[in-house]
Coordinates of C-alpha atoms in Angstrom, one line a residue:
M148 CA -0.2 0.1 0.2
A149 CA 1.2 3.3 -1.2
S150 CA 2.6 5.4 1.9
D151 CA 0.8 8.7 0.8
F152 CA -2.6 6.8 0.1
L153 CA -3.0 6.3 3.7
R154 CA -4.1 9.1 5.0
D155 CA -6.3 8.4 7.9
L156 CA -3.4 7.4 10.1
P157 CA -4.2 6.6 13.7
V158 CA -2.6 7.7 17.1
P159 CA -0.2 5.1 18.7
V160 CA -2.4 2.6 20.5
P161 CA -0.6 1.2 23.8
E162 CA -0.1 -2.9 24.3
Q163 CA -3.1 -4.0 24.7
K164 CA -3.5 -6.8 27.3
E165 CA -7.8 -7.9 26.6
L166 CA -8.5 -8.5 23.1
W167 CA -12.1 -8.6 21.6
G168 CA -14.4 -10.6 19.4
S169 CA -13.9 -7.6 17.2
D170 CA -10.2 -7.8 17.0
A171 CA -10.8 -11.4 15.8
I172 CA -12.6 -10.7 12.9
A173 CA -10.1 -7.9 12.2
A174 CA -7.5 -10.4 12.0
M175 CA -9.1 -12.7 10.3
L176 CA -9.6 -9.7 7.3
R177 CA -5.9 -9.0 7.0
A178 CA -5.4 -13.1 6.7
L179 CA -7.5 -13.2 4.2
D180 CA -5.5 -10.3 2.5
I181 CA -8.8 -7.5 1.9
P182 CA -7.1 -4.5 1.1
Y183 CA -10.1 -2.3 1.7
L184 CA -13.3 -1.6 3.1
A185 CA -15.5 0.5 2.1
L186 CA -18.1 1.7 4.8
N187 CA -20.5 4.3 5.8
P188 CA -20.2 4.6 9.7
G189 CA -22.4 2.8 12.0
A190 CA -22.8 1.6 15.6
S191 CA -24.2 -1.7 15.2
Y192 CA -20.5 -2.3 14.2
R193 CA -18.7 0.0 16.3
G194 CA -16.7 -2.9 17.6
L195 CA -15.0 -4.0 14.3
H196 CA -14.6 -0.4 13.4
D197 CA -12.4 0.2 16.6
S198 CA -10.5 -3.2 15.7
I199 CA -9.5 -2.0 12.5
V200 CA -8.3 1.3 13.9
N201 CA -6.5 0.1 16.9
Y202 CA -6.2 -3.3 16.7
L203 CA -5.2 -3.3 13.0
G204 CA -3.9 0.5 12.7
N205 CA -6.3 0.7 9.5
E206 CA -4.1 -1.3 7.0
R207 CA -4.8 -4.4 5.3
P208 CA -7.6 -4.1 5.8
Q209 CA -8.2 0.1 5.2
M210 CA -11.1 1.7 6.0
L211 CA -12.8 4.1 3.0
L212 CA -15.0 6.5 3.8
C213 CA -18.4 7.1 1.6
L214 CA -21.0 9.4 2.3
H215 CA -23.6 6.7 1.1
E216 CA -24.3 2.9 1.8
E217 CA -25.0 2.5 -1.8
S218 CA -21.4 4.3 -3.1
A219 CA -19.8 2.1 -0.5
V220 CA -20.8 -1.3 -2.4
A221 CA -20.2 0.7 -5.9
I222 CA -16.7 1.4 -5.1
A223 CA -16.2 -2.5 -4.1
H224 CA -17.8 -3.2 -7.4
G225 CA -15.7 -1.0 -9.6
Y226 CA -12.7 -2.1 -8.0
A227 CA -13.3 -6.0 -8.7
K228 CA -13.9 -4.8 -12.3
A229 CA -10.7 -3.3 -12.8
S230 CA -8.5 -5.2 -10.6
G231 CA -9.9 -8.9 -10.6
S232 CA -9.8 -9.2 -7.0
M233 CA -12.0 -8.6 -4.2
M234 CA -12.4 -5.7 -1.4
G235 CA -15.2 -5.5 1.4
V236 CA -17.8 -3.4 2.3
V237 CA -19.0 -2.8 5.5
L238 CA -23.1 -1.7 6.1
H239 CA -24.8 -0.6 9.1
S240 CA -27.2 -2.3 10.6
N241 CA -30.7 -3.4 8.4
V242 CA -31.0 0.4 7.5
G243 CA -27.4 0.7 6.1
L244 CA -28.2 -3.0 4.2
M245 CA -31.3 -1.3 2.6
H246 CA -29.4 1.9 1.5
G247 CA -26.7 -0.9 -0.4
T248 CA -29.0 -3.2 -1.6
M249 CA -29.4 -1.8 -5.3
A250 CA -25.6 -1.8 -5.7
I251 CA -25.5 -5.1 -4.2
F252 CA -27.6 -6.1 -6.9
N253 CA -25.8 -4.7 -9.8
A254 CA -22.5 -6.7 -8.4
W255 CA -24.9 -9.9 -8.4
C256 CA -25.8 -9.4 -11.8
D257 CA -22.8 -8.7 -13.1
R258 CA -20.9 -11.7 -11.1
V259 CA -17.9 -9.7 -9.5
P260 CA -16.4 -11.1 -5.9
M261 CA -17.2 -8.9 -2.9
L262 CA -17.2 -9.4 0.7
V263 CA -20.3 -7.6 2.4
L264 CA -20.4 -7.4 6.3
G265 CA -23.1 -6.6 8.2
A266 CA -23.8 -6.2 12.1
T267 CA -27.4 -6.4 13.9
G268 CA -28.2 -6.4 17.7
P269 CA -27.5 -7.4 20.0
W270 CA -29.1 -10.4 19.2
D271 CA -29.6 -11.0 23.0
A272 CA -32.9 -8.9 22.9
A273 CA -31.5 -8.3 27.4
R274 CA -28.9 -6.6 26.3
R275 CA -30.1 -3.5 23.9
R276 CA -30.2 -0.3 24.4
P277 CA -34.0 1.1 24.3
W278 CA -35.2 2.0 21.3
I279 CA -32.4 2.1 18.5
D280 CA -31.4 -1.4 19.1
W281 CA -34.6 -2.3 18.6
I282 CA -35.9 -0.9 15.7
H283 CA -32.2 -1.8 14.3
T284 CA -32.6 -5.6 15.0
V285 CA -34.0 -8.2 12.9
S286 CA -34.9 -11.3 12.8
D287 CA -33.7 -12.5 9.4
Q288 CA -31.1 -9.7 8.4
G289 CA -29.5 -12.3 5.5
A290 CA -32.8 -12.4 3.9
L291 CA -32.7 -9.1 2.3
V292 CA -30.3 -9.7 0.1
R293 CA -30.5 -13.6 0.6
D294 CA -31.5 -13.9 -3.5
Y295 CA -28.9 -12.0 -4.9
T296 CA -26.0 -13.2 -2.7
K297 CA -24.1 -16.5 -3.4
W298 CA -24.3 -17.1 0.4
D299 CA -25.2 -15.5 4.2
N300 CA -24.7 -16.4 7.7
Q301 CA -24.8 -14.9 10.7
P302 CA -22.3 -16.5 13.1
A303 CA -22.9 -16.4 16.9
S304 CA -19.1 -16.9 18.2
V305 CA -15.5 -16.4 17.0
P306 CA -14.6 -19.7 16.1
A307 CA -17.8 -19.8 13.7
A308 CA -17.0 -16.2 12.6
Y309 CA -13.3 -17.8 11.2
E310 CA -14.9 -20.4 9.5
A311 CA -17.9 -17.9 8.1
L312 CA -15.4 -15.6 6.8
L313 CA -13.4 -18.1 5.2
R314 CA -16.5 -19.8 3.4
A315 CA -17.6 -16.6 2.0
A316 CA -14.3 -15.2 0.9
Q317 CA -13.9 -18.9 -1.0
M318 CA -17.5 -18.7 -2.5
A319 CA -17.5 -14.8 -3.6
R320 CA -14.2 -15.8 -5.7
T321 CA -15.3 -19.3 -7.0
A322 CA -16.7 -19.0 -10.6
P323 CA -19.4 -17.8 -11.3
R324 CA -18.6 -14.9 -8.6
G325 CA -20.8 -12.6 -6.8
P326 CA -21.1 -10.8 -3.7
T327 CA -21.7 -12.9 -0.1
Y328 CA -23.0 -11.5 3.2
I329 CA -22.0 -12.0 6.7
N330 CA -23.8 -10.5 9.6
L331 CA -21.8 -9.8 12.8
D332 CA -23.5 -10.0 15.7
A333 CA -22.7 -7.1 18.2
A334 CA -22.3 -8.6 21.3
L335 CA -20.0 -10.6 19.4
Q336 CA -18.1 -7.9 18.6
E337 CA -17.5 -6.6 21.7
A338 CA -17.0 -9.6 23.9
K339 CA -13.9 -10.1 25.5
I340 CA -12.1 -13.3 24.6
G341 CA -8.5 -13.6 26.1
A342 CA -6.1 -14.9 24.2
L343 CA -6.6 -14.4 20.3
P344 CA -7.9 -17.9 18.8
P345 CA -5.1 -19.0 16.1
L346 CA -5.9 -18.3 12.7
P347 CA -6.1 -20.8 9.8
D348 CA -3.6 -21.5 7.2
V349 CA -6.2 -19.6 4.5
S350 CA -3.9 -20.7 1.9
R351 CA -5.8 -24.2 2.7
F352 CA -9.3 -22.4 1.9
A353 CA -8.6 -20.8 -1.3
P354 CA -11.3 -20.9 -3.9
P355 CA -10.9 -24.3 -6.2
P356 CA -8.9 -24.1 -9.3
P357 CA -11.0 -23.4 -12.8
V358 CA -13.0 -26.3 -13.7
R359 CA -12.6 -27.9 -17.0
P360 CA -15.0 -28.9 -19.8
G361 CA -16.0 -32.4 -20.1
E362 CA -14.4 -34.6 -23.2
A363 CA -17.4 -34.9 -24.6
A364 CA -18.8 -32.0 -24.9
L365 CA -15.4 -30.2 -25.6
K366 CA -15.0 -32.7 -29.0
E367 CA -18.5 -32.5 -29.7
A368 CA -17.8 -27.9 -29.7
A369 CA -14.7 -28.3 -31.4
Q370 CA -16.6 -30.7 -34.4
L371 CA -19.0 -28.0 -34.7
L372 CA -16.6 -25.1 -35.4
S373 CA -14.3 -27.0 -37.5
A374 CA -17.0 -28.1 -40.1
A375 CA -18.4 -24.5 -40.0
K376 CA -18.7 -22.2 -42.7
N377 CA -19.6 -19.1 -41.2
P378 CA -19.1 -19.3 -37.7
A379 CA -19.6 -16.4 -34.8
M380 CA -18.4 -15.9 -31.5
L381 CA -20.9 -13.9 -29.0
I382 CA -18.1 -12.8 -26.5
G383 CA -19.4 -11.3 -23.1
R384 CA -18.3 -11.9 -19.7
A385 CA -14.4 -12.8 -19.8
D386 CA -11.1 -12.7 -18.0
R387 CA -9.2 -9.5 -17.3
S388 CA -5.3 -10.6 -18.8
E389 CA -4.2 -9.7 -21.8
E390 CA -3.1 -13.9 -22.0
A391 CA -6.8 -14.7 -22.5
W392 CA -7.3 -11.4 -24.4
K393 CA -4.8 -12.6 -27.0
A394 CA -6.2 -16.3 -26.5
R395 CA -9.6 -15.2 -27.9
V396 CA -8.2 -13.5 -30.5
A397 CA -6.4 -16.3 -31.9
L398 CA -9.4 -18.4 -31.7
A399 CA -11.5 -15.8 -34.1
E400 CA -8.7 -15.8 -36.4
K401 CA -8.3 -19.5 -36.6
L402 CA -11.8 -20.1 -37.2
Q403 CA -12.4 -16.7 -39.3
A404 CA -15.6 -16.3 -37.0
K405 CA -17.7 -13.2 -37.0
V406 CA -17.2 -11.7 -33.7
F407 CA -19.7 -10.1 -31.6
T408 CA -19.2 -8.2 -28.5
D409 CA -22.0 -6.1 -25.9
I410 CA -21.6 -2.5 -24.6
K411 CA -23.0 -4.1 -21.1
T412 CA -20.0 -6.4 -20.6
P413 CA -16.0 -5.1 -20.2
A414 CA -14.0 -5.0 -23.3
A415 CA -12.9 -8.6 -24.4
F416 CA -12.0 -8.3 -28.2
P417 CA -10.0 -5.7 -30.4
T418 CA -13.3 -4.0 -31.6
D419 CA -10.9 -2.4 -34.4
H420 CA -10.1 -6.3 -35.6
P421 CA -11.4 -6.9 -38.6
L422 CA -13.6 -9.6 -37.7
H423 CA -15.2 -7.9 -35.0
A424 CA -18.3 -7.5 -37.2
A425 CA -20.4 -4.7 -35.7
P426 CA -19.9 -2.3 -33.0
P427 CA -20.1 -3.6 -29.5
A428 CA -23.9 -3.1 -29.0
T429 CA -26.8 -3.3 -26.0
F430 CA -28.7 -5.2 -28.5
P431 CA -26.6 -6.4 -31.4
D432 CA -27.4 -6.9 -34.8
G433 CA -29.6 -9.5 -35.4
R434 CA -29.4 -9.5 -39.3
L435 CA -25.3 -10.5 -39.1
L436 CA -26.1 -13.6 -36.8
R437 CA -28.4 -14.9 -38.5
E438 CA -26.3 -15.6 -41.6
C439 CA -24.2 -17.8 -39.5
D440 CA -24.1 -21.5 -39.4
V441 CA -22.5 -22.1 -35.5
V442 CA -22.2 -19.8 -33.0
L443 CA -20.2 -20.1 -29.8
A444 CA -21.3 -18.0 -27.1
L445 CA -18.6 -17.3 -24.1
D446 CA -20.7 -16.5 -21.2
W447 CA -23.3 -14.1 -23.3
V448 CA -25.5 -11.7 -20.9
D449 CA -28.8 -13.4 -23.2
T450 CA -28.0 -15.7 -25.0
A451 CA -31.9 -16.4 -25.9
G452 CA -32.7 -13.1 -26.7
T453 CA -29.5 -12.7 -29.0
L454 CA -31.1 -15.8 -30.9
K455 CA -34.3 -14.3 -30.7
A456 CA -33.3 -10.9 -32.3
A457 CA -31.8 -13.1 -35.2
W458 CA -34.3 -15.6 -35.9
G459 CA -37.2 -14.5 -34.9
D460 CA -40.1 -16.9 -33.8
S461 CA -38.6 -19.1 -36.7
P462 CA -36.4 -22.1 -35.7
I463 CA -32.6 -21.3 -34.6
G464 CA -31.0 -21.9 -38.0
A465 CA -27.4 -22.1 -36.2
K466 CA -25.9 -24.7 -34.1
V467 CA -25.1 -23.3 -30.7
I468 CA -22.2 -23.7 -28.4
R469 CA -22.7 -22.4 -24.9
V470 CA -20.2 -21.9 -22.7
S471 CA -20.6 -20.7 -19.4
L472 CA -20.8 -21.3 -15.3
D473 CA -23.9 -18.9 -14.7
A474 CA -26.7 -21.6 -14.1
H475 CA -24.6 -22.4 -10.7
V476 CA -26.1 -18.6 -9.4
H477 CA -29.9 -18.9 -11.0
R478 CA -32.2 -17.9 -9.0
G479 CA -35.8 -17.5 -8.7
W480 CA -36.3 -14.4 -7.5
S481 CA -34.9 -12.4 -10.0
S482 CA -34.9 -13.2 -13.8
D483 CA -31.0 -11.7 -14.3
Y484 CA -30.5 -15.5 -16.0
Q485 CA -32.5 -14.3 -18.5
G486 CA -34.2 -16.3 -21.4
L487 CA -33.3 -20.3 -21.7
P488 CA -31.0 -20.9 -24.7
P489 CA -30.4 -23.8 -26.9
S490 CA -27.1 -25.9 -27.1
D491 CA -26.0 -28.4 -29.1
A492 CA -23.0 -28.4 -27.1
Y493 CA -22.4 -27.0 -23.2
L494 CA -19.5 -26.6 -21.9
M495 CA -20.0 -25.4 -17.8
C496 CA -16.7 -23.9 -17.4
E497 CA -15.3 -20.6 -17.4
P498 CA -15.0 -18.9 -21.6
D499 CA -11.3 -18.4 -20.8
V500 CA -10.7 -22.4 -20.0
A501 CA -12.5 -23.0 -22.5
V502 CA -10.7 -20.9 -25.3
P503 CA -7.5 -22.4 -25.5
L504 CA -8.7 -25.7 -25.1
L505 CA -10.9 -24.9 -28.4
L506 CA -8.2 -23.0 -30.3
D507 CA -5.9 -26.3 -29.8
S508 CA -8.8 -28.6 -31.2
V509 CA -10.4 -26.8 -34.3
R510 CA -9.0 -26.5 -38.0
P511 CA -8.2 -23.7 -38.8
R512 CA -10.7 -22.2 -41.8
P513 CA -9.2 -20.0 -44.1
A514 CA -11.0 -16.9 -45.7
A515 CA -9.9 -13.5 -46.9
V516 CA -11.3 -10.6 -44.3
S517 CA -11.7 -7.4 -45.9
S518 CA -10.2 -4.6 -43.8
K519 CA -13.2 -2.4 -42.2
T520 CA -14.6 0.9 -43.7
E521 CA -16.0 3.5 -40.8
N522 CA -18.0 6.8 -41.3
K523 CA -15.8 9.1 -39.8
S524 CA -18.2 12.0 -41.3
E525 CA -17.7 15.6 -39.5
E526 CA -20.5 16.9 -37.8
K527 CA -21.6 20.3 -39.0
S528 CA -23.6 21.7 -36.3
D529 CA -22.5 24.2 -33.3
A530 CA -25.1 21.9 -30.7
V531 CA -22.6 19.3 -28.2
S532 CA -24.1 16.1 -28.7
I533 CA -22.0 12.4 -26.9
R534 CA -21.0 11.8 -30.5
S535 CA -19.1 14.9 -30.3
L536 CA -18.2 14.4 -27.0
A537 CA -16.9 11.4 -28.0
R538 CA -14.9 12.6 -31.2
V539 CA -12.9 15.3 -29.0
F540 CA -12.1 13.2 -26.2
N541 CA -10.6 10.5 -28.3
E542 CA -8.7 13.4 -30.1
L543 CA -6.9 14.7 -27.0
T544 CA -6.3 10.8 -25.6
E545 CA -4.8 9.2 -28.6
G546 CA -1.5 7.3 -27.6
M547 CA -2.8 7.4 -24.0
D548 CA -3.9 4.3 -21.7
V549 CA -7.1 4.9 -20.7
C550 CA -10.0 3.1 -18.5
L551 CA -13.5 3.9 -19.2
S552 CA -15.6 3.0 -15.9
K553 CA -18.7 3.5 -17.2
L554 CA -20.6 4.7 -20.2
P555 CA -24.1 6.7 -21.1
L556 CA -26.9 4.8 -22.5
G557 CA -26.7 7.5 -25.5
W558 CA -23.4 5.8 -26.1
N559 CA -22.9 4.2 -29.2
G560 CA -20.8 1.4 -29.9
A561 CA -19.0 2.6 -32.7
Y562 CA -17.6 6.2 -31.1
R563 CA -14.7 4.5 -29.5
H564 CA -12.5 1.4 -30.2
F565 CA -11.2 -0.7 -27.3
R566 CA -8.0 -2.4 -27.2
H567 CA -6.8 -4.2 -24.4
P568 CA -8.8 -5.7 -21.4
L569 CA -8.7 -2.3 -19.3
D570 CA -10.2 0.1 -21.8
Y571 CA -13.5 -0.2 -20.9
L572 CA -15.2 -2.1 -17.5
G573 CA -18.9 -2.7 -19.0
A574 CA -22.0 -1.3 -17.9
D575 CA -23.0 -1.9 -13.9
G576 CA -24.6 -5.2 -14.4
G577 CA -28.2 -4.7 -12.7
G578 CA -29.6 -1.5 -14.7
G579 CA -29.4 0.6 -11.5
V580 CA -29.3 4.2 -12.1
G581 CA -26.8 5.6 -9.6
A582 CA -23.6 3.5 -10.0
G583 CA -21.5 5.3 -12.7
P584 CA -19.8 7.8 -9.8
G585 CA -19.0 4.4 -7.7
L586 CA -18.0 2.2 -10.2
T587 CA -14.8 4.8 -11.7
V588 CA -13.9 5.9 -8.0
G589 CA -13.5 2.1 -6.9
A590 CA -12.0 1.5 -10.8
A591 CA -9.4 4.8 -9.7
L592 CA -8.4 3.0 -6.4
A593 CA -7.6 -0.3 -8.7
L594 CA -5.8 1.5 -11.1
K595 CA -3.6 4.4 -9.1
G596 CA -0.5 4.3 -10.1
S597 CA -0.6 2.3 -12.8
G598 CA -0.2 5.1 -15.3
R599 CA -4.1 4.3 -16.7
M600 CA -6.3 7.5 -16.5
V601 CA -10.1 5.9 -15.1
V602 CA -12.8 8.1 -16.8
G603 CA -16.4 7.7 -16.2
I604 CA -18.2 9.0 -19.1
V605 CA -21.8 9.6 -17.4
G606 CA -25.6 10.7 -17.5
D607 CA -26.5 13.3 -15.6
G608 CA -28.7 11.4 -13.9
D609 CA -26.6 8.5 -13.3
F610 CA -24.1 11.4 -11.9
L611 CA -26.7 13.3 -9.6
M612 CA -28.0 10.3 -7.6
G613 CA -24.2 8.7 -6.9
N614 CA -22.1 11.9 -7.3
T615 CA -21.0 11.6 -2.9
A616 CA -18.9 9.0 -4.1
L617 CA -16.6 12.0 -5.7
W618 CA -15.5 13.4 -2.0
T619 CA -14.1 9.6 -1.0
A620 CA -12.2 10.3 -4.2
T621 CA -10.6 13.2 -3.6
H622 CA -10.6 12.2 0.5
Y623 CA -8.1 9.5 -0.2
R624 CA -6.3 11.3 -3.7
L625 CA -7.7 9.1 -6.2
P626 CA -7.1 10.8 -9.6
C627 CA -10.4 10.4 -12.0
L628 CA -12.0 12.0 -14.7
F629 CA -16.0 12.4 -14.9
L630 CA -17.6 13.7 -18.4
V631 CA -21.2 14.1 -17.6
A632 CA -23.0 13.7 -20.6
N633 CA -25.7 15.8 -19.1
N634 CA -28.9 16.4 -21.4
R635 CA -31.0 17.7 -18.0
S636 CA -33.6 14.9 -18.4
F637 CA -33.8 11.2 -17.4
Y638 CA -34.5 10.7 -21.1
N639 CA -34.6 7.2 -21.4
D640 CA -37.8 7.6 -20.0
E641 CA -38.9 10.3 -22.1
L642 CA -38.7 7.5 -24.8
H643 CA -40.7 5.4 -23.3
Q644 CA -43.5 8.3 -22.5
E645 CA -43.0 8.8 -26.3
R646 CA -43.8 5.7 -27.2
V647 CA -46.6 5.3 -25.2
A648 CA -48.3 8.1 -26.3
K649 CA -47.7 7.3 -30.0
E650 CA -49.7 3.7 -29.3
R651 CA -52.7 5.1 -27.6
G652 CA -52.9 8.7 -30.2
R653 CA -51.7 11.2 -27.5
P654 CA -49.4 13.9 -27.8
V655 CA -45.6 13.5 -27.3
E656 CA -45.1 16.7 -26.8
N657 CA -45.9 16.4 -22.8
K658 CA -43.2 13.5 -22.9
W659 CA -41.2 15.6 -21.1
I660 CA -43.4 15.9 -17.9
G661 CA -41.9 14.3 -14.7
Q662 CA -38.7 13.9 -16.7
R663 CA -36.6 16.9 -17.3
I664 CA -34.2 17.9 -14.9
D665 CA -34.8 22.0 -14.9
E666 CA -35.6 25.0 -13.5
P667 CA -34.0 25.2 -11.6
D668 CA -30.6 23.8 -13.4
I669 CA -28.4 21.9 -11.1
D670 CA -24.9 23.1 -11.2
I671 CA -22.3 20.2 -11.5
A672 CA -19.3 21.4 -11.5
M673 CA -20.0 23.5 -8.3
M674 CA -21.5 19.8 -7.1
A675 CA -17.9 18.9 -7.8
R676 CA -16.3 21.6 -6.0
A677 CA -18.1 21.2 -2.6
Q678 CA -16.7 17.9 -2.8
G679 CA -12.8 18.7 -3.3
A680 CA -12.8 18.2 -7.1
V681 CA -12.1 20.4 -10.2
G682 CA -15.2 21.2 -11.3
I683 CA -15.1 22.6 -15.2
G684 CA -18.5 23.6 -16.9
P685 CA -21.1 23.9 -17.9
V686 CA -19.9 23.6 -21.5
K687 CA -22.6 24.5 -23.8
K688 CA -20.8 25.3 -27.0
M689 CA -18.5 23.1 -29.5
E690 CA -15.9 25.7 -29.3
D691 CA -15.3 25.2 -25.4
L692 CA -15.4 21.7 -25.1
R693 CA -11.8 21.2 -26.4
P694 CA -10.3 23.4 -23.8
C695 CA -12.1 22.4 -21.3
I696 CA -11.8 18.6 -21.6
D697 CA -8.1 19.1 -22.6
E698 CA -7.6 21.3 -19.1
A699 CA -9.7 18.5 -16.9
I700 CA -7.2 15.9 -18.6
K701 CA -4.5 18.0 -17.3
Q702 CA -6.2 18.1 -14.0
V703 CA -6.2 14.3 -13.3
K704 CA -2.9 13.8 -14.6
A705 CA -1.6 16.1 -12.3
G706 CA -3.4 14.1 -9.5
A707 CA -6.7 15.7 -9.4
V708 CA -10.3 14.4 -9.2
C709 CA -12.3 16.7 -11.8
V710 CA -16.0 16.6 -13.1
V711 CA -16.9 18.1 -16.5
D712 CA -20.9 19.3 -17.1
V713 CA -21.2 19.0 -21.0
R714 CA -24.5 20.2 -22.0
V715 CA -25.2 17.5 -24.7
M716 CA -28.5 17.7 -26.8
P717 CA -31.0 15.1 -25.7
G718 CA -31.4 12.1 -28.5
Y719 CA -29.8 8.4 -29.2
D720 CA -27.2 8.1 -31.7
T721 CA -29.4 4.6 -33.1
A722 CA -26.9 4.1 -36.5
A723 CA -25.5 0.5 -34.4
N724 CA -27.6 0.9 -31.3
P725 CA -31.7 -0.4 -31.3
P726 CA -33.4 2.7 -29.8
P727 CA -32.9 2.1 -25.7
A728 CA -36.6 2.6 -25.1
A729 CA -37.1 -1.1 -26.6
A730 CA -35.7 -2.4 -23.7
S731 CA -36.7 -2.0 -20.3
R732 CA -37.5 1.0 -18.0
R733 CA -33.5 2.0 -17.5

């Protein structure tokens, strides 16, 4: 941990003669190598809070103070997406957990590992303080998140807490990954324990190695791909390593397969590669996929929906190879598992386990692939749009290592190429508005000191819901850039209202009511400055866009957190993406 990052340094603590339950829990967190705990304070875990500060010295793990529980979870989410590693979150009692639930659902849908710690109690009613302990104690707190966590537990002793933390960390890191929740009784935290119970050897409780697919299924998949005349690869959730990236490219080139990627998931294939069939989109072009005779779906988020977009109600005319472990976390409460896709070969493993095995097994398919031609037409209007924002940003960051942590709904996948696993981290998983700021701060935490600039291009609604995550970034000196594509509206819902009005023969002119964010106008740059960040804007003219973004990049390179309020025209560029109004509410 960099010494300049550990800002909240406790005073030295005299040698302790007594230990407490929370000291043992803190020691276990250090043994598990949890680097950070994002939190918003609460009395239910005051014992653990004290142990992190005064027993561990606020290091390994270090506390990251957040102004809202939803941001705390989103920061852990962004950290996992950028680093591939897990950090922790602490949520106060039932009320803090309820604040954080949407962000936990995002992490669940995005299949990222996360250790969520909660607290309750005291469970023993005789030990509760009047009023407050009673309303902050519930009979089954884990039930609040049980349907979108991999496992939850409420240990009643230090040895049980050791095992619960070991199991939670192991399960969260085992594919398909996801958040786990441990609820700590306040009485357990604040009980004297004498000597510290021996810590287990955590190396004996590591996640298992990746599962390999069955030989029969692998052979069937290789035969289908080898015999294909026009194969396609749908690349969804994938490993962040460069080695895995290169293996996917090699397999596509050996098969001469059309490659599709999804704007909802992180960068998984170079989008300017000749085999990349279309810009990454929320809803891929079904016409191109319909031409293919074999489809290799690599943990694609919605294989059934994508196939339906291509073939409609007709029988699916391609053989389908499904590679995913996602069925292991399906729950009846949520439909995040999407529709049930057919498969002619089903490899129950992680995609990047299967890809090298398929690469060794398939026959090469020679084909001539022509270079891509791209439309680079310039806009004539002086009005600022998301397209012009993207163009100026691309020009100013040419040759820079950039990590896009979030993109707005109006972003067209053709606006920017992704050539590295960290070029883009995907969407928020569950479609929960407000995640963008926290995801960006979490990515900045993971990539601090790497030389890669973290940039969140977010909508104004997303920014306004989660903007207090900025304070955590400024306090802990986590440089990052926010470009707010500000159309002064929850514009996706305007499209929904327009659609409904047309269907019912009612005036579309009323679509803005209950959607527009104006009168009064919100000074987003001032909100940034109020939290210690650099605030620029509002930028309303094209002539001001380049110098403002250029200045923002310089500020971030100098170590600042910077927010630019870019007033973009309402509307979506649908040249490559179907209208978002055809999708769900958000």
